[in-house]
Amino acid sequence: MPSDLLEPTPARVDRLAAAFGDDGVSRVIGAARKATAAGRHGRMAEWQAVLDGLPAADPGWRIDDGVLVAGGAIDDRDALVDRLRGLIPWRKGPLRLGGVPIDTEWRSDWKWDRVAPHVDLDGKRVLDIGAGNGYFAWRMLDGDSASVIACDPTLVFWYQHRAIEHFAGPAPLDLLPVAFEALPATGAFDVAFSMGVLYHRRDPLEHLAGIRRHLAAGATALIETLVLPGDDIAEFDPPDRYANMRNVHRLPTVPRLLDWLEETGFEDATCVDLTATSTDEQRPTEWMPFHSLTHALAPDRTRTIEGYPPPLRASVVAKRR
């Protein structure tokens, strides 16, 4: 298995130092060790057992028609299926690990196809905020970025990423099991992605300002988030749940979102995609057998079960001033 983040190789240390400074490396690794210390989650021993039992496979990775394919196919496929199911829920993909196809909740390849044409990644140092298991980060590497540093504090996603790494082999991609706010900001990144994060923040302007602090002057941010329909400058803070989610705050219209970016130090903000989320793009599968979008919509699918407009996602590209 590739070097653990907690015992990093010199190459990994160099990438972290380039992003966060020499002093920041120890802070980041310390935060990762704290986040993954014994007892932080009741299922950690179970997830670690999955990693420890993964079979050897020829390492390597590629993108095949939107699928992240990692590792050569192994002989005992059924045993690997049983082992990888120990890391359910698999939300971002699609994936094929060691020859096993994983039909994730999200067809994340559809979103990537919508946003990728609008961001130049060639040779860039990229930050992926709220990365989940790292599916999009691998797509960023496939887009010829120089390196990707990703972060997500949800531990099961970190274990999923480590399973992907096991089959993929070494790559200039580091997924940190910490919140974005724990990362030292040095203005080192050329591109930052925040996809599916902003609406989970009580203070979206602080999140955008934080992204700006991580970017070099003239660098690019791509923000993908839930928005309200309409051309007015407006926003809505759901009083309880939105689409069956408790942690949704301050949904803006696109004009309000563009204002937020202007206010927090960005320019040339442009909405490059506006797409309603469908139950074909986000749905339950055998690899994510829990509630999904279909359970969050009214029977006619014209509103959420709370009576609000159904999920609509905007992707906005902006430059750091």
CSV table of C-alpha atoms in Angstrom, one decimal:
chain,number,residue,atom,x,y,z
A,1,MET,CA,0.0,0.0,0.0
A,2,PRO,CA,1.3,3.5,-0.7
A,3,SER,CA,2.9,5.4,2.1
A,4,ASP,CA,0.4,6.4,4.9
A,5,LEU,CA,-0.2,10.1,5.3
A,6,LEU,CA,0.7,9.7,8.9
A,7,GLU,CA,4.2,8.4,8.0
A,8,PRO,CA,4.8,10.4,4.8
A,9,THR,CA,7.4,9.8,2.2
A,10,PRO,CA,9.9,12.6,1.3
A,11,ALA,CA,7.9,13.3,-1.8
A,12,ARG,CA,4.7,13.8,0.2
A,13,VAL,CA,6.4,16.0,2.7
A,14,ASP,CA,7.7,18.1,-0.2
A,15,ARG,CA,4.2,18.5,-1.7
A,16,LEU,CA,2.7,19.5,1.7
A,17,ALA,CA,5.6,22.0,2.3
A,18,ALA,CA,5.0,23.6,-1.1
A,19,ALA,CA,1.3,24.0,-0.2
A,20,PHE,CA,1.5,25.0,3.4
A,21,GLY,CA,5.1,26.0,4.2
A,22,ASP,CA,7.7,24.2,6.2
A,23,ASP,CA,6.1,25.0,9.5
A,24,GLY,CA,2.7,24.0,8.1
A,25,VAL,CA,3.7,20.5,7.3
A,26,SER,CA,3.9,19.5,11.0
A,27,ARG,CA,0.6,21.2,11.7
A,28,VAL,CA,-1.2,19.4,8.9
A,29,ILE,CA,0.3,16.0,9.7
A,30,GLY,CA,-0.5,16.6,13.4
A,31,ALA,CA,-4.1,17.5,12.6
A,32,ALA,CA,-4.4,14.3,10.5
A,33,ARG,CA,-3.0,12.2,13.3
A,34,LYS,CA,-5.4,13.7,15.8
A,35,ALA,CA,-8.3,13.2,13.4
A,36,THR,CA,-7.4,9.5,13.0
A,37,ALA,CA,-6.4,8.7,16.6
A,38,ALA,CA,-7.9,5.5,18.1
A,39,GLY,CA,-11.4,6.0,19.3
A,40,ARG,CA,-12.3,8.9,17.0
A,41,HIS,CA,-15.0,6.8,15.4
A,42,GLY,CA,-16.6,3.5,16.5
A,43,ARG,CA,-16.0,1.8,13.2
A,44,MET,CA,-12.3,2.7,12.7
A,45,ALA,CA,-11.1,-0.8,13.6
A,46,GLU,CA,-13.5,-2.3,11.1
A,47,TRP,CA,-12.4,0.1,8.3
A,48,GLN,CA,-8.7,-0.6,9.1
A,49,ALA,CA,-9.4,-4.3,8.8
A,50,VAL,CA,-10.7,-3.7,5.3
A,51,LEU,CA,-7.5,-2.0,4.3
A,52,ASP,CA,-5.3,-4.6,6.0
A,53,GLY,CA,-7.1,-7.4,4.1
A,54,LEU,CA,-6.9,-5.9,0.6
A,55,PRO,CA,-5.2,-8.3,-1.8
A,56,ALA,CA,-2.1,-7.4,-3.8
A,57,ALA,CA,-2.8,-6.2,-7.4
A,58,ASP,CA,-0.8,-4.7,-10.2
A,59,PRO,CA,-0.8,-1.0,-9.4
A,60,GLY,CA,-1.9,1.7,-11.8
A,61,TRP,CA,-4.9,3.9,-12.6
A,62,ARG,CA,-6.7,5.5,-15.5
A,63,ILE,CA,-10.0,7.1,-16.3
A,64,ASP,CA,-12.1,4.8,-18.6
A,65,ASP,CA,-15.3,6.5,-19.9
A,66,GLY,CA,-15.6,8.4,-16.6
A,67,VAL,CA,-14.8,5.4,-14.4
A,68,LEU,CA,-11.8,5.6,-12.1
A,69,VAL,CA,-10.1,2.3,-12.7
A,70,ALA,CA,-7.4,1.4,-10.2
A,71,GLY,CA,-5.4,-1.8,-10.0
A,72,GLY,CA,-5.4,-4.9,-12.1
A,73,ALA,CA,-8.2,-7.4,-11.7
A,74,ILE,CA,-7.6,-10.0,-9.0
A,75,ASP,CA,-8.6,-13.6,-9.0
A,76,ASP,CA,-11.0,-13.8,-6.0
A,77,ARG,CA,-13.4,-11.1,-7.0
A,78,ASP,CA,-16.2,-12.2,-4.7
A,79,ALA,CA,-13.9,-11.9,-1.6
A,80,LEU,CA,-12.9,-8.4,-2.7
A,81,VAL,CA,-16.5,-7.4,-3.2
A,82,ASP,CA,-17.3,-8.5,0.4
A,83,ARG,CA,-14.3,-6.6,1.7
A,84,LEU,CA,-15.0,-3.3,-0.1
A,85,ARG,CA,-18.6,-3.4,1.0
A,86,GLY,CA,-17.2,-2.9,4.5
A,87,LEU,CA,-16.6,0.7,3.5
A,88,ILE,CA,-20.2,1.5,2.5
A,89,PRO,CA,-21.5,4.1,1.9
A,90,TRP,CA,-19.6,4.8,-1.4
A,91,ARG,CA,-20.9,8.1,-2.6
A,92,LYS,CA,-18.6,9.5,-5.3
A,93,GLY,CA,-17.6,7.6,-8.4
A,94,PRO,CA,-18.0,5.5,-10.5
A,95,LEU,CA,-15.1,3.3,-9.6
A,96,ARG,CA,-13.5,0.0,-10.5
A,97,LEU,CA,-11.1,-1.3,-7.9
A,98,GLY,CA,-9.1,-4.5,-8.5
A,99,GLY,CA,-11.6,-5.4,-11.2
A,100,VAL,CA,-14.7,-4.8,-8.9
A,101,PRO,CA,-17.2,-2.1,-10.3
A,102,ILE,CA,-18.5,0.2,-7.6
A,103,ASP,CA,-21.8,1.8,-8.5
A,104,THR,CA,-21.7,4.9,-6.3
A,105,GLU,CA,-24.6,7.1,-5.2
A,106,TRP,CA,-23.5,9.9,-7.4
A,107,ARG,CA,-22.6,9.8,-11.1
A,108,SER,CA,-19.9,12.2,-10.3
A,109,ASP,CA,-18.5,11.8,-13.8
A,110,TRP,CA,-21.5,13.8,-15.1
A,111,LYS,CA,-20.7,16.7,-12.8
A,112,TRP,CA,-17.0,16.5,-13.9
A,113,ASP,CA,-18.0,16.6,-17.5
A,114,ARG,CA,-20.0,19.8,-16.9
A,115,VAL,CA,-17.2,21.7,-15.0
A,116,ALA,CA,-13.9,20.4,-16.4
A,117,PRO,CA,-14.0,22.4,-19.7
A,118,HIS,CA,-14.1,25.6,-17.7
A,119,VAL,CA,-10.9,25.2,-15.7
A,120,ASP,CA,-7.3,24.9,-17.0
A,121,LEU,CA,-5.5,22.4,-14.9
A,122,ASP,CA,-2.4,21.8,-17.0
A,123,GLY,CA,0.7,21.9,-14.6
A,124,LYS,CA,-1.4,23.5,-11.8
A,125,ARG,CA,-1.2,22.9,-8.1
A,126,VAL,CA,-4.8,22.2,-7.1
A,127,LEU,CA,-6.8,22.2,-3.9
A,128,ASP,CA,-9.9,20.0,-3.6
A,129,ILE,CA,-12.1,21.0,-0.7
A,130,GLY,CA,-14.7,18.5,0.6
A,131,ALA,CA,-13.2,15.8,-1.6
A,132,GLY,CA,-15.1,12.8,-0.3
A,133,ASN,CA,-13.1,9.7,-1.3
A,134,GLY,CA,-11.0,11.7,-3.8
A,135,TYR,CA,-12.8,10.7,-7.1
A,136,PHE,CA,-12.7,14.3,-8.3
A,137,ALA,CA,-9.1,14.7,-7.2
A,138,TRP,CA,-8.1,11.8,-9.5
A,139,ARG,CA,-10.0,13.4,-12.3
A,140,MET,CA,-8.0,16.6,-11.6
A,141,LEU,CA,-4.7,14.6,-11.9
A,142,ASP,CA,-6.1,13.1,-15.2
A,143,GLY,CA,-6.5,16.7,-16.3
A,144,ASP,CA,-2.7,17.1,-16.2
A,145,SER,CA,-2.5,19.0,-12.9
A,146,ALA,CA,1.0,18.9,-11.3
A,147,SER,CA,-0.4,17.9,-7.9
A,148,VAL,CA,-3.6,17.8,-5.9
A,149,ILE,CA,-4.1,18.2,-2.2
A,150,ALA,CA,-7.6,17.3,-1.1
A,151,CYS,CA,-9.3,17.5,2.3
A,152,ASP,CA,-12.4,15.9,3.9
A,153,PRO,CA,-13.0,15.3,7.6
A,154,THR,CA,-15.4,12.3,7.1
A,155,LEU,CA,-13.3,9.3,8.1
A,156,VAL,CA,-15.0,6.6,6.1
A,157,PHE,CA,-14.2,8.6,2.9
A,158,TRP,CA,-10.5,8.8,3.9
A,159,TYR,CA,-10.5,5.0,4.3
A,160,GLN,CA,-12.1,4.7,0.9
A,161,HIS,CA,-9.4,6.9,-0.6
A,162,ARG,CA,-6.7,4.7,1.0
A,163,ALA,CA,-8.3,1.7,-0.6
A,164,ILE,CA,-8.2,3.4,-3.9
A,165,GLU,CA,-4.5,4.3,-3.3
A,166,HIS,CA,-3.8,0.7,-2.6
A,167,PHE,CA,-4.8,-0.3,-6.1
A,168,ALA,CA,-3.7,2.9,-7.9
A,169,GLY,CA,-0.2,3.1,-6.6
A,170,PRO,CA,1.8,6.3,-5.8
A,171,ALA,CA,0.5,9.6,-7.3
A,172,PRO,CA,1.0,13.3,-6.5
A,173,LEU,CA,-2.3,13.3,-4.6
A,174,ASP,CA,-2.7,13.8,-0.9
A,175,LEU,CA,-6.1,13.5,0.8
A,176,LEU,CA,-6.1,15.0,4.3
A,177,PRO,CA,-8.7,13.7,6.8
A,178,VAL,CA,-9.2,17.2,8.2
A,179,ALA,CA,-11.6,20.1,7.7
A,180,PHE,CA,-10.6,22.8,5.2
A,181,GLU,CA,-10.4,25.4,8.1
A,182,ALA,CA,-7.5,23.4,9.6
A,183,LEU,CA,-5.2,24.0,6.6
A,184,PRO,CA,-2.6,26.8,6.8
A,185,ALA,CA,-3.3,29.4,4.1
A,186,THR,CA,-0.1,30.4,2.2
A,187,GLY,CA,-1.6,31.5,-1.2
A,188,ALA,CA,0.2,28.5,-2.9
A,189,PHE,CA,-2.6,27.1,-5.1
A,190,ASP,CA,-3.3,27.8,-8.7
A,191,VAL,CA,-6.8,26.3,-8.7
A,192,ALA,CA,-9.3,25.5,-5.9
A,193,PHE,CA,-12.4,23.5,-6.2
A,194,SER,CA,-15.3,23.7,-3.6
A,195,MET,CA,-18.0,21.4,-4.9
A,196,GLY,CA,-21.0,20.6,-2.7
A,197,VAL,CA,-19.6,22.4,0.3
A,198,LEU,CA,-20.8,26.0,0.4
A,199,TYR,CA,-24.4,25.3,1.4
A,200,HIS,CA,-23.2,23.4,4.4
A,201,ARG,CA,-21.5,26.5,5.8
A,202,ARG,CA,-23.4,28.8,8.2
A,203,ASP,CA,-21.2,31.6,7.0
A,204,PRO,CA,-20.7,31.1,3.2
A,205,LEU,CA,-18.7,34.4,2.8
A,206,GLU,CA,-16.1,33.1,5.3
A,207,HIS,CA,-15.8,29.9,3.3
A,208,LEU,CA,-15.2,31.9,0.1
A,209,ALA,CA,-12.7,34.2,1.9
A,210,GLY,CA,-10.9,31.2,3.1
A,211,ILE,CA,-10.6,29.8,-0.4
A,212,ARG,CA,-9.2,33.2,-1.5
A,213,ARG,CA,-6.5,33.0,1.1
A,214,HIS,CA,-5.3,29.7,-0.3
A,215,LEU,CA,-5.0,31.0,-3.9
A,216,ALA,CA,-2.2,32.9,-5.6
A,217,ALA,CA,-3.1,36.2,-7.2
A,218,GLY,CA,-5.0,35.6,-10.4
A,219,ALA,CA,-5.7,32.0,-9.5
A,220,THR,CA,-9.0,30.3,-10.2
A,221,ALA,CA,-11.8,29.1,-8.0
A,222,LEU,CA,-14.6,26.8,-9.1
A,223,ILE,CA,-17.5,26.9,-6.7
A,224,GLU,CA,-20.3,24.3,-7.2
A,225,THR,CA,-23.3,24.6,-4.9
A,226,LEU,CA,-27.0,24.4,-4.4
A,227,VAL,CA,-28.8,27.6,-5.5
A,228,LEU,CA,-32.3,29.0,-5.6
A,229,PRO,CA,-34.0,29.5,-9.0
A,230,GLY,CA,-34.5,33.0,-10.2
A,231,ASP,CA,-32.7,36.1,-11.3
A,232,ASP,CA,-33.3,38.2,-8.2
A,233,ILE,CA,-30.6,38.9,-5.6
A,234,ALA,CA,-32.0,36.7,-2.9
A,235,GLU,CA,-31.2,33.9,-0.5
A,236,PHE,CA,-33.1,31.5,1.7
A,237,ASP,CA,-31.9,29.8,5.0
A,238,PRO,CA,-34.1,26.7,5.6
A,239,PRO,CA,-35.4,26.8,9.1
A,240,ASP,CA,-35.0,23.0,9.6
A,241,ARG,CA,-34.3,20.7,6.7
A,242,TYR,CA,-33.8,21.0,3.0
A,243,ALA,CA,-34.2,17.9,0.8
A,244,ASN,CA,-34.1,15.9,4.1
A,245,MET,CA,-30.7,17.4,5.0
A,246,ARG,CA,-30.3,19.2,8.3
A,247,ASN,CA,-27.1,21.1,7.6
A,248,VAL,CA,-28.1,23.3,4.7
A,249,HIS,CA,-27.8,27.1,5.2
A,250,ARG,CA,-28.3,30.3,3.1
A,251,LEU,CA,-29.1,29.0,-0.4
A,252,PRO,CA,-28.5,32.0,-2.8
A,253,THR,CA,-29.7,32.7,-6.2
A,254,VAL,CA,-27.0,32.9,-8.8
A,255,PRO,CA,-26.8,36.7,-8.7
A,256,ARG,CA,-26.4,36.6,-4.9
A,257,LEU,CA,-23.7,34.0,-5.2
A,258,LEU,CA,-21.9,36.2,-7.7
A,259,ASP,CA,-22.2,39.1,-5.3
A,260,TRP,CA,-20.7,37.0,-2.5
A,261,LEU,CA,-17.7,36.2,-4.7
A,262,GLU,CA,-17.2,39.9,-5.5
A,263,GLU,CA,-17.5,40.8,-1.8
A,264,THR,CA,-14.8,38.2,-0.8
A,265,GLY,CA,-12.1,39.3,-3.2
A,266,PHE,CA,-12.9,37.6,-6.5
A,267,GLU,CA,-13.5,39.0,-9.9
A,268,ASP,CA,-14.8,37.9,-13.3
A,269,ALA,CA,-17.2,35.5,-11.6
A,270,THR,CA,-19.2,33.6,-14.2
A,271,CYS,CA,-21.9,30.9,-13.9
A,272,VAL,CA,-20.7,28.2,-16.3
A,273,ASP,CA,-23.4,25.6,-15.5
A,274,LEU,CA,-26.8,25.4,-14.0
A,275,THR,CA,-28.3,21.9,-13.7
A,276,ALA,CA,-31.2,20.4,-11.7
A,277,THR,CA,-30.1,17.3,-9.9
A,278,SER,CA,-31.9,14.3,-11.2
A,279,THR,CA,-32.6,10.9,-9.6
A,280,ASP,CA,-30.5,9.4,-12.3
A,281,GLU,CA,-27.5,11.4,-11.2
A,282,GLN,CA,-28.0,10.8,-7.5
A,283,ARG,CA,-29.7,7.6,-6.3
A,284,PRO,CA,-29.4,4.7,-4.0
A,285,THR,CA,-27.4,1.7,-5.1
A,286,GLU,CA,-26.1,-1.6,-3.6
A,287,TRP,CA,-23.0,0.4,-2.7
A,288,MET,CA,-25.0,3.2,-1.0
A,289,PRO,CA,-28.2,1.5,0.1
A,290,PHE,CA,-29.5,4.4,2.2
A,291,HIS,CA,-31.8,7.4,1.6
A,292,SER,CA,-30.9,9.5,-1.4
A,293,LEU,CA,-32.5,12.1,-3.6
A,294,THR,CA,-35.6,10.1,-4.4
A,295,HIS,CA,-36.5,10.0,-0.7
A,296,ALA,CA,-36.0,13.8,-0.5
A,297,LEU,CA,-38.5,14.8,-3.1
A,298,ALA,CA,-42.3,15.0,-3.1
A,299,PRO,CA,-44.0,12.3,-5.3
A,300,ASP,CA,-44.3,14.7,-8.3
A,301,ARG,CA,-40.6,15.6,-7.9
A,302,THR,CA,-41.5,19.3,-8.4
A,303,ARG,CA,-40.5,20.2,-4.9
A,304,THR,CA,-38.7,18.8,-1.9
A,305,ILE,CA,-40.6,16.9,0.8
A,306,GLU,CA,-40.5,20.1,2.8
A,307,GLY,CA,-42.1,22.0,0.0
A,308,TYR,CA,-39.1,24.0,-1.3
A,309,PRO,CA,-37.7,24.1,-4.9
A,310,PRO,CA,-35.9,20.9,-5.8
A,311,PRO,CA,-32.1,20.8,-5.8
A,312,LEU,CA,-30.5,23.0,-8.5
A,313,ARG,CA,-26.8,23.3,-8.7
A,314,ALA,CA,-24.7,26.1,-10.1
A,315,SER,CA,-21.0,26.0,-11.0
A,316,VAL,CA,-19.3,29.4,-10.9
A,317,VAL,CA,-15.7,30.2,-12.0
A,318,ALA,CA,-13.9,33.2,-10.6
A,319,LYS,CA,-10.5,34.7,-10.3
A,320,ARG,CA,-8.7,35.8,-7.1
A,321,ARG,CA,-8.0,39.6,-7.1
